[in-house]
Amino acid sequence: MANVAAKREISSAEGEELSREAKRAKGDDKNGEESGNEPEWENILSTFTTTSVLSDSAREKIMFLHGKMAGDEAVVVLEKTPVREDSLAELFRDSKLRLDMRNDIYSSYRLQAPPHLNEIKTTVVCPATEKHVKKYRRQESFLVEETGDDYRSVTLPYIQEQSLSLQWVYNILEKKAEAERVVYDDPDPEVGFVLLPDLKWDQKQVDDLYLIAIARQKDIKSLRDLSSEHLPLLHNIFHKGKAAILERYNLPASKLRVYLHYQPSYYHLHVHFTKLGHDAPGCGVERAHLLSDVIQNLQTDPQYYRTRTLWFPLRADDGLLGRFKEAGRL
Amino acid sequence: MANVAAKREISSAEGEELSREAKRAKGDDKNGEESGNEPEWENILSTFTTTSVLSDSAREKIMFLHGKMAGDEAVVVLEKTPVREDSLAELFRDSKLRLDMRNDIYSSYRLQAPPHLNEIKTTVVCPATEKHVKKYRRQESFLVEETGDDYRSVTLPYIQEQSLSLQWVYNILEKKAEAERVVYDDPDPEVGFVLLPDLKWDQKQVDDLYLIAIARQKDIKSLRDLSSEHLPLLHNIFHKGKAAILERYNLPASKLRVYLHYQPSYYHLHVHFTKLGHDAPGCGVERAHLLSDVIQNLQTDPQYYRTRTLWFPLRADDGLLGRFKEAGRL
């Protein structure tokens, strides 16, 4: 189950995922500082030659490299360290600055700090297997433009051919799995849904709250299938979902981001509830559609999502991207 | 963190001071890299004393400080720079490493790099007003629902009362500041715009590309002012902006996320261009509106953005949030 479920969400927020991976190697062994002796400086990396950048995140200041170290395959992770409050005075005293830009009251500089105040956390996996390399490799994404016609001629046939199993969804709806995780259950066959925590959320704190509402209706694949006839269902999920989260987590609707994905990661209608202020993977404007907006658009135009052009990112290895290329749409 | 990234929307400078500032900025530009001479090192920060950490993000390696610089209130933003692929060989050759942990095939080190390979982007706002300080202080956000009527009765009067200076925007449009940073300039008074890198982007790598297109028309405050008459302007920004980015950075349109903010951080029409896959601050569905979607909506309904309900997050200390509360809309 866990494996299938993990695949529910192959999202664009690789950075977060990856930095979590990077932490994995940390802290099991306290050979470093607690041994009493300052360890020797070494430069194991001087023998490292980079084959490729597997992935990186400019926002998180992290980079994953594949290469060779003394004949062995290796993965090297470089991650800048957070700015430290306890060394600010020393940083300001001992750094050099170069002016980049000045405009009105704003100016911007490049600051060169003493190396010991600005370390880079470096994790080495060596010898690394092909699995390590694959795990850290990022797939590029491309923004795809899909008209209503594209949906019917390219996307829909692809989805139908794939016919990916939704058994795990049905297991949840039928309480055959994850029953103990359900936060709210509305059994109505038309407007009912099951609300439960997303697997990405460890439920330890409300700061990164992430729940999913899964519709009981089985014939709605995605946003594209919605029309005004589904407004009662959408209203129900919106209002009862928010009420259930207020009751269980004491989090009011004004702190929630409620949205659908297009493309979704599985073709059974579901709605994401995440905490505002938490940059949940997949909450970007290129993939997320606010449920309140969806409702408003359907109220104005019952066929809005069947006729509109929609844009979404697809990873380079996504079969659907290949279909758009074949159709000359990229 | 999205809402605390270094952005400019407030300028307290007065006319006389501004012209002096503008001259100063111009003079400094000549000292920049293109003059052939390396600019002088300075250490303006040696006079900075920290009053408080306004906010920080360990994930993003960024810290916002409030303090005093030579008697003036100042805000200083320190942000580690992304790891750069083009200097990896030098980094590996010239750095020192200290072993922290070794376990099976995993080991972890602290790397001390030559300072010029590991700079810290430093942004200074000085003199800073209480508004700047407030803006960078970590604050909870609340999702606000704004009908077209709310806009006219609550939001618009608030914007007009604030009448925040847009002098820094006009400086850019008139080439009185940041002229050397301009990537593309279309001088047409109706559909023209200036495209330049956002201050959040250090321009060292395309991975976190972030540019802003600022419209030359001065009377469009935000998305709310747009109607179908602005379609030529929006089309022009969309197409020429993408073309300029392709030419300058070799990044095709399929790798770009092009959007407007609502609420924007300053009320002069501007469009964000960020790289797909980079989780740029403010690209979340609760605040960003894809330009392609905006164009499509205006084509269908010329008054779309004047009549629709829009949702957006406001920080707890935002005066506009207070107005919505007073109006019983929260």
Short mmCIF file of C-alpha atoms in Angstrom, two decimals, chain A:
data_model
loop_
_atom_site.label_atom_id
_atom_site.label_comp_id
_atom_site.label_asym_id
_atom_site.label_seq_id
_atom_site.Cartn_x
_atom_site.Cartn_y
_atom_site.Cartn_z
CA MET A 1 0.00 0.00 0.00
CA ALA A 2 2.66 2.45 1.03
CA ASN A 3 4.42 1.93 -2.24
CA VAL A 4 1.36 2.48 -4.38
CA ALA A 5 0.33 5.41 -2.26
CA ALA A 6 3.73 7.05 -2.55
CA LYS A 7 3.20 7.06 -6.28
CA ARG A 8 -0.02 8.97 -5.91
CA GLU A 9 1.99 12.14 -5.72
CA ILE A 10 4.89 12.48 -8.05
CA SER A 11 5.04 16.18 -7.81
CA SER A 12 7.36 18.93 -8.84
CA ALA A 13 8.59 19.71 -5.38
CA GLU A 14 11.61 17.56 -5.67
CA GLY A 15 13.76 19.93 -3.71
CA GLU A 16 11.94 19.30 -0.48
CA GLU A 17 11.94 15.59 -1.05
CA LEU A 18 15.59 15.59 -1.92
CA SER A 19 16.71 17.63 1.01
CA ARG A 20 14.86 15.20 3.22
CA GLU A 21 16.87 12.46 1.54
CA ALA A 22 20.05 14.36 2.17
CA LYS A 23 19.24 14.45 5.86
CA ARG A 24 18.97 10.71 5.84
CA ALA A 25 22.70 10.23 5.98
CA LYS A 26 23.01 12.67 8.82
CA GLY A 27 23.43 12.05 12.46
CA ASP A 28 23.50 8.26 12.86
CA ASP A 29 27.09 8.33 13.88
CA LYS A 30 28.65 10.91 16.12
CA ASN A 31 32.25 10.44 15.10
CA GLY A 32 32.63 14.11 14.46
CA GLU A 33 32.65 16.59 17.26
CA GLU A 34 32.06 14.35 20.20
CA SER A 35 35.25 12.38 19.84
CA GLY A 36 37.07 15.17 21.62
CA ASN A 37 39.80 15.59 19.05
CA GLU A 38 39.31 17.95 16.16
CA PRO A 39 39.32 15.73 13.12
CA GLU A 40 41.91 16.27 10.46
CA TRP A 41 41.12 18.39 7.47
CA GLU A 42 40.99 16.32 4.38
CA ASN A 43 40.05 16.81 0.80
CA ILE A 44 38.45 13.62 -0.37
CA LEU A 45 36.63 15.70 -2.99
CA SER A 46 39.81 16.64 -4.81
CA THR A 47 39.62 13.19 -6.39
CA PHE A 48 35.97 13.62 -7.38
CA THR A 49 35.14 14.27 -11.01
CA THR A 50 31.60 15.27 -11.85
CA THR A 51 29.76 13.26 -14.48
CA SER A 52 26.47 15.12 -14.21
CA VAL A 53 24.28 17.27 -12.02
CA LEU A 54 21.48 14.92 -11.01
CA SER A 55 19.31 17.67 -9.62
CA ASP A 56 19.49 20.87 -7.69
CA SER A 57 17.35 23.48 -6.05
CA ALA A 58 18.33 27.13 -6.26
CA ARG A 59 15.74 27.93 -3.64
CA GLU A 60 17.11 25.43 -1.16
CA LYS A 61 20.74 25.93 -2.24
CA ILE A 62 21.34 22.24 -2.72
CA MET A 63 22.91 20.24 -5.56
CA PHE A 64 23.11 16.50 -6.20
CA LEU A 65 26.06 15.32 -8.27
CA HIS A 66 26.97 12.05 -9.90
CA GLY A 67 30.62 11.30 -10.57
CA LYS A 68 33.65 9.21 -9.81
CA MET A 69 35.84 9.21 -6.75
CA ALA A 70 39.06 7.22 -6.92
CA GLY A 71 37.54 4.87 -9.49
CA ASP A 72 34.24 4.33 -7.65
CA GLU A 73 30.83 5.63 -8.63
CA ALA A 74 29.77 8.33 -6.19
CA VAL A 75 26.92 10.67 -5.41
CA VAL A 76 27.84 13.97 -3.74
CA VAL A 77 25.28 16.27 -2.16
CA LEU A 78 26.26 19.88 -1.53
CA GLU A 79 23.94 21.96 0.61
CA LYS A 80 24.60 25.48 1.86
CA THR A 81 24.06 25.78 5.59
CA PRO A 82 21.31 28.00 7.06
CA VAL A 83 22.28 31.52 8.12
CA ARG A 84 23.24 31.35 11.80
CA GLU A 85 22.10 33.98 14.22
CA ASP A 86 24.86 33.25 16.71
CA SER A 87 27.66 34.30 14.39
CA LEU A 88 26.12 37.40 12.83
CA ALA A 89 28.36 39.87 14.64
CA GLU A 90 31.49 38.04 13.51
CA LEU A 91 30.08 37.73 10.00
CA PHE A 92 29.42 41.45 9.74
CA ARG A 93 32.82 42.33 11.16
CA ASP A 94 34.96 40.00 9.10
CA SER A 95 33.26 39.86 5.69
CA LYS A 96 33.91 41.80 2.52
CA LEU A 97 31.09 43.25 0.42
CA ARG A 98 30.84 44.27 -3.18
CA LEU A 99 28.05 46.52 -4.39
CA ASP A 100 25.88 45.00 -7.11
CA MET A 101 23.05 47.50 -7.37
CA ARG A 102 21.77 50.64 -5.74
CA ASN A 103 18.34 52.19 -6.34
CA ASP A 104 16.71 54.61 -3.93
CA ILE A 105 16.81 53.12 -0.43
CA TYR A 106 17.60 49.63 -1.76
CA SER A 107 21.04 48.27 -2.36
CA SER A 108 22.34 44.80 -2.96
CA TYR A 109 25.76 43.29 -2.36
CA ARG A 110 27.75 40.15 -2.73
CA LEU A 111 29.17 39.24 0.64
CA GLN A 112 32.29 37.14 1.00
CA ALA A 113 32.44 35.56 4.43
CA PRO A 114 35.25 33.87 6.31
CA PRO A 115 34.97 30.19 5.29
CA HIS A 116 34.34 28.89 8.80
CA LEU A 117 31.25 31.10 9.05
CA ASN A 118 29.78 29.86 5.81
CA GLU A 119 30.21 26.12 5.48
CA ILE A 120 28.67 23.79 2.93
CA LYS A 121 27.22 20.53 4.17
CA THR A 122 28.61 17.79 1.97
CA THR A 123 27.27 14.26 1.87
CA VAL A 124 29.03 11.53 -0.03
CA VAL A 125 27.56 8.20 -1.09
CA CYS A 126 30.38 5.97 -2.29
CA PRO A 127 30.39 3.49 -3.83
CA ALA A 128 26.98 4.45 -5.20
CA THR A 129 24.76 2.06 -7.13
CA GLU A 130 22.61 2.86 -10.14
CA LYS A 131 19.65 3.06 -7.75
CA HIS A 132 21.24 5.87 -5.80
CA VAL A 133 21.94 7.74 -8.98
CA LYS A 134 18.40 7.29 -10.23
CA LYS A 135 16.90 8.32 -6.93
CA TYR A 136 18.66 11.67 -6.98
CA ARG A 137 18.17 12.37 -10.67
CA ARG A 138 15.64 15.03 -11.43
CA GLN A 139 13.39 14.95 -14.40
CA GLU A 140 12.90 18.24 -16.09
CA SER A 141 9.35 19.49 -16.48
CA PHE A 142 7.76 21.16 -19.46
CA LEU A 143 4.67 23.32 -19.51
CA VAL A 144 2.06 21.82 -21.80
CA GLU A 145 -0.88 23.67 -23.32
CA GLU A 146 -3.97 21.51 -23.66
CA THR A 147 -7.06 22.75 -25.49
CA GLY A 148 -10.38 21.00 -25.02
CA ASP A 149 -9.72 19.22 -28.32
CA ASP A 150 -6.24 18.17 -27.20
CA TYR A 151 -7.82 16.64 -24.14
CA ARG A 152 -10.18 14.54 -26.20
CA SER A 153 -7.69 13.55 -28.90
CA VAL A 154 -4.46 13.17 -26.93
CA THR A 155 -4.91 13.09 -23.16
CA LEU A 156 -8.12 11.09 -22.76
CA PRO A 157 -7.02 8.21 -25.03
CA TYR A 158 -3.72 8.08 -23.15
CA ILE A 159 -5.44 7.91 -19.76
CA GLN A 160 -7.75 5.18 -21.04
CA GLU A 161 -4.87 3.11 -22.45
CA GLN A 162 -2.96 3.36 -19.19
CA SER A 163 -6.00 2.22 -17.20
CA LEU A 164 -4.00 2.49 -13.99
CA SER A 165 -5.50 0.64 -11.09
CA LEU A 166 -7.50 2.72 -8.66
CA GLN A 167 -7.97 -0.21 -6.33
CA TRP A 168 -6.21 1.60 -3.50
CA VAL A 169 -8.74 4.45 -3.83
CA TYR A 170 -11.66 2.02 -3.73
CA ASN A 171 -10.08 0.30 -0.71
CA ILE A 172 -10.19 3.62 1.12
CA LEU A 173 -13.76 4.37 0.07
CA GLU A 174 -14.86 0.90 1.11
CA LYS A 175 -12.90 0.97 4.38
CA LYS A 176 -10.81 -1.97 3.29
CA ALA A 177 -7.66 0.01 3.93
CA GLU A 178 -6.58 3.04 5.94
CA ALA A 179 -9.94 3.09 7.73
CA GLU A 180 -8.29 4.21 10.95
CA ARG A 181 -6.81 7.25 9.20
CA VAL A 182 -10.13 8.65 8.00
CA VAL A 183 -10.87 12.09 9.45
CA TYR A 184 -14.33 12.51 7.97
CA ASP A 185 -16.63 10.31 5.95
CA ASP A 186 -19.75 11.42 4.13
CA PRO A 187 -21.35 8.20 2.80
CA ASP A 188 -23.73 9.85 0.32
CA PRO A 189 -23.15 8.19 -3.07
CA GLU A 190 -23.68 11.43 -5.01
CA VAL A 191 -22.05 14.18 -2.95
CA GLY A 192 -20.18 12.07 -0.38
CA PHE A 193 -16.41 11.84 0.13
CA VAL A 194 -13.74 10.53 2.46
CA LEU A 195 -11.27 12.96 4.02
CA LEU A 196 -7.93 11.63 5.24
CA PRO A 197 -4.36 12.82 5.80
CA ASP A 198 -2.11 12.74 2.77
CA LEU A 199 0.84 10.39 3.14
CA LYS A 200 3.21 13.35 2.85
CA TRP A 201 1.93 14.69 6.16
CA ASP A 202 3.31 13.08 9.28
CA GLN A 203 0.47 14.65 11.36
CA LYS A 204 2.98 15.73 14.00
CA GLN A 205 2.16 19.42 13.63
CA VAL A 206 -0.55 21.46 11.98
CA ASP A 207 2.04 23.70 10.26
CA ASP A 208 2.27 21.41 7.26
CA LEU A 209 -1.28 20.04 7.39
CA TYR A 210 -2.16 18.14 4.22
CA LEU A 211 -5.40 16.21 3.73
CA ILE A 212 -7.12 14.72 0.72
CA ALA A 213 -10.85 14.48 0.09
CA ILE A 214 -11.70 11.59 -2.22
CA ALA A 215 -15.09 11.78 -3.93
CA ARG A 216 -17.36 8.75 -3.69
CA GLN A 217 -18.51 9.19 -7.29
CA LYS A 218 -16.27 6.97 -9.41
CA ASP A 219 -16.78 8.40 -12.86
CA ILE A 220 -15.09 11.81 -12.51
CA LYS A 221 -11.55 11.51 -13.74
CA SER A 222 -10.41 15.09 -13.25
CA LEU A 223 -11.20 18.79 -13.53
CA ARG A 224 -11.89 18.17 -17.24
CA ASP A 225 -14.95 16.05 -16.42
CA LEU A 226 -16.53 18.64 -14.15
CA SER A 227 -19.64 20.51 -15.18
CA SER A 228 -22.29 22.44 -13.29
CA GLU A 229 -24.05 19.20 -12.39
CA HIS A 230 -21.15 18.52 -10.02
CA LEU A 231 -21.60 21.77 -8.10
CA PRO A 232 -23.45 20.07 -5.20
CA LEU A 233 -20.58 17.60 -4.84
CA LEU A 234 -17.95 20.36 -4.95
CA HIS A 235 -19.84 22.53 -2.47
CA ASN A 236 -20.21 19.58 -0.14
CA ILE A 237 -16.52 18.71 -0.20
CA PHE A 238 -15.57 22.37 0.24
CA HIS A 239 -17.84 23.10 3.18
CA LYS A 240 -17.81 19.79 5.05
CA GLY A 241 -14.08 19.37 4.46
CA LYS A 242 -13.36 22.77 6.00
CA ALA A 243 -15.72 22.09 8.90
CA ALA A 244 -14.09 18.72 9.63
CA ILE A 245 -10.62 20.30 9.63
CA LEU A 246 -11.78 23.06 11.96
CA GLU A 247 -13.21 20.51 14.33
CA ARG A 248 -10.31 18.06 14.28
CA TYR A 249 -7.35 20.44 13.96
CA ASN A 250 -8.81 23.73 15.11
CA LEU A 251 -7.71 25.32 11.83
CA PRO A 252 -10.21 27.78 10.33
CA ALA A 253 -11.02 27.98 6.64
CA SER A 254 -9.05 31.23 6.32
CA LYS A 255 -5.86 29.22 6.94
CA LEU A 256 -6.56 26.66 4.24
CA ARG A 257 -5.62 26.34 0.59
CA VAL A 258 -8.19 24.04 -1.04
CA TYR A 259 -7.46 22.96 -4.60
CA LEU A 260 -7.47 20.36 -7.36
CA HIS A 261 -4.51 19.30 -9.45
CA TYR A 262 -4.50 19.22 -13.21
CA GLN A 263 -3.08 16.88 -14.32
CA PRO A 264 -3.89 14.93 -11.19
CA SER A 265 -1.63 12.05 -10.20
CA TYR A 266 -4.57 9.62 -10.33
CA TYR A 267 -7.76 9.93 -12.31
CA HIS A 268 -10.37 9.78 -9.59
CA LEU A 269 -11.67 13.14 -8.37
CA HIS A 270 -9.93 14.31 -5.22
CA VAL A 271 -9.34 17.65 -3.54
CA HIS A 272 -6.25 18.83 -1.64
CA PHE A 273 -6.51 20.69 1.67
CA THR A 274 -3.20 22.23 2.78
CA LYS A 275 -2.29 24.87 5.30
CA LEU A 276 -1.81 28.34 3.93
CA GLY A 277 1.78 29.38 4.46
CA HIS A 278 3.08 25.85 4.01
CA ASP A 279 4.60 25.55 0.55
CA ALA A 280 3.11 22.14 -0.08
CA PRO A 281 4.50 20.29 -3.10
CA GLY A 282 2.19 20.87 -6.07
CA CYS A 283 0.52 24.05 -4.79
CA GLY A 284 2.05 26.12 -7.59
CA VAL A 285 -0.17 28.05 -9.99
CA GLU A 286 0.99 25.84 -12.88
CA ARG A 287 -0.77 22.79 -11.46
CA ALA A 288 -3.22 23.82 -8.75
CA HIS A 289 -6.74 25.17 -9.21
CA LEU A 290 -8.49 26.70 -6.20
CA LEU A 291 -11.72 24.85 -5.52
CA SER A 292 -13.46 28.17 -4.86
CA ASP A 293 -12.39 29.35 -8.31
CA VAL A 294 -13.49 26.09 -9.91
CA ILE A 295 -16.93 26.47 -8.34
CA GLN A 296 -17.20 30.08 -9.47
CA ASN A 297 -16.15 29.24 -13.01
CA LEU A 298 -18.68 26.40 -13.27
CA GLN A 299 -21.40 28.68 -11.94
CA THR A 300 -20.67 31.15 -14.72
CA ASP A 301 -20.08 28.62 -17.47
CA PRO A 302 -21.31 25.05 -16.90
CA GLN A 303 -18.83 23.74 -19.50
CA TYR A 304 -15.87 25.89 -18.40
CA TYR A 305 -13.43 23.05 -17.78
CA ARG A 306 -14.51 21.04 -20.82
CA THR A 307 -13.85 23.85 -23.25
CA ARG A 308 -10.97 25.87 -21.81
CA THR A 309 -7.32 25.65 -22.60
CA LEU A 310 -5.45 24.41 -19.55
CA TRP A 311 -1.72 24.50 -18.84
CA PHE A 312 0.22 22.05 -16.72
CA PRO A 313 3.75 20.72 -16.24
CA LEU A 314 4.76 17.24 -17.35
CA ARG A 315 8.02 15.52 -16.50
CA ALA A 316 10.35 14.58 -19.33
CA ASP A 317 9.73 10.87 -18.71
CA ASP A 318 5.93 11.18 -18.65
CA GLY A 319 4.34 9.16 -21.42
CA LEU A 320 1.74 11.86 -21.92
CA LEU A 321 4.47 14.34 -22.83
CA GLY A 322 5.53 11.97 -25.61
CA ARG A 323 1.96 11.97 -26.93
CA PHE A 324 1.86 15.76 -27.01
CA LYS A 325 5.15 15.76 -28.91
CA GLU A 326 3.86 13.18 -31.39
CA ALA A 327 0.77 15.31 -31.90
CA GLY A 328 3.02 18.28 -32.69
CA ARG A 329 1.70 20.15 -29.67
CA LEU A 330 5.05 20.88 -28.04
#
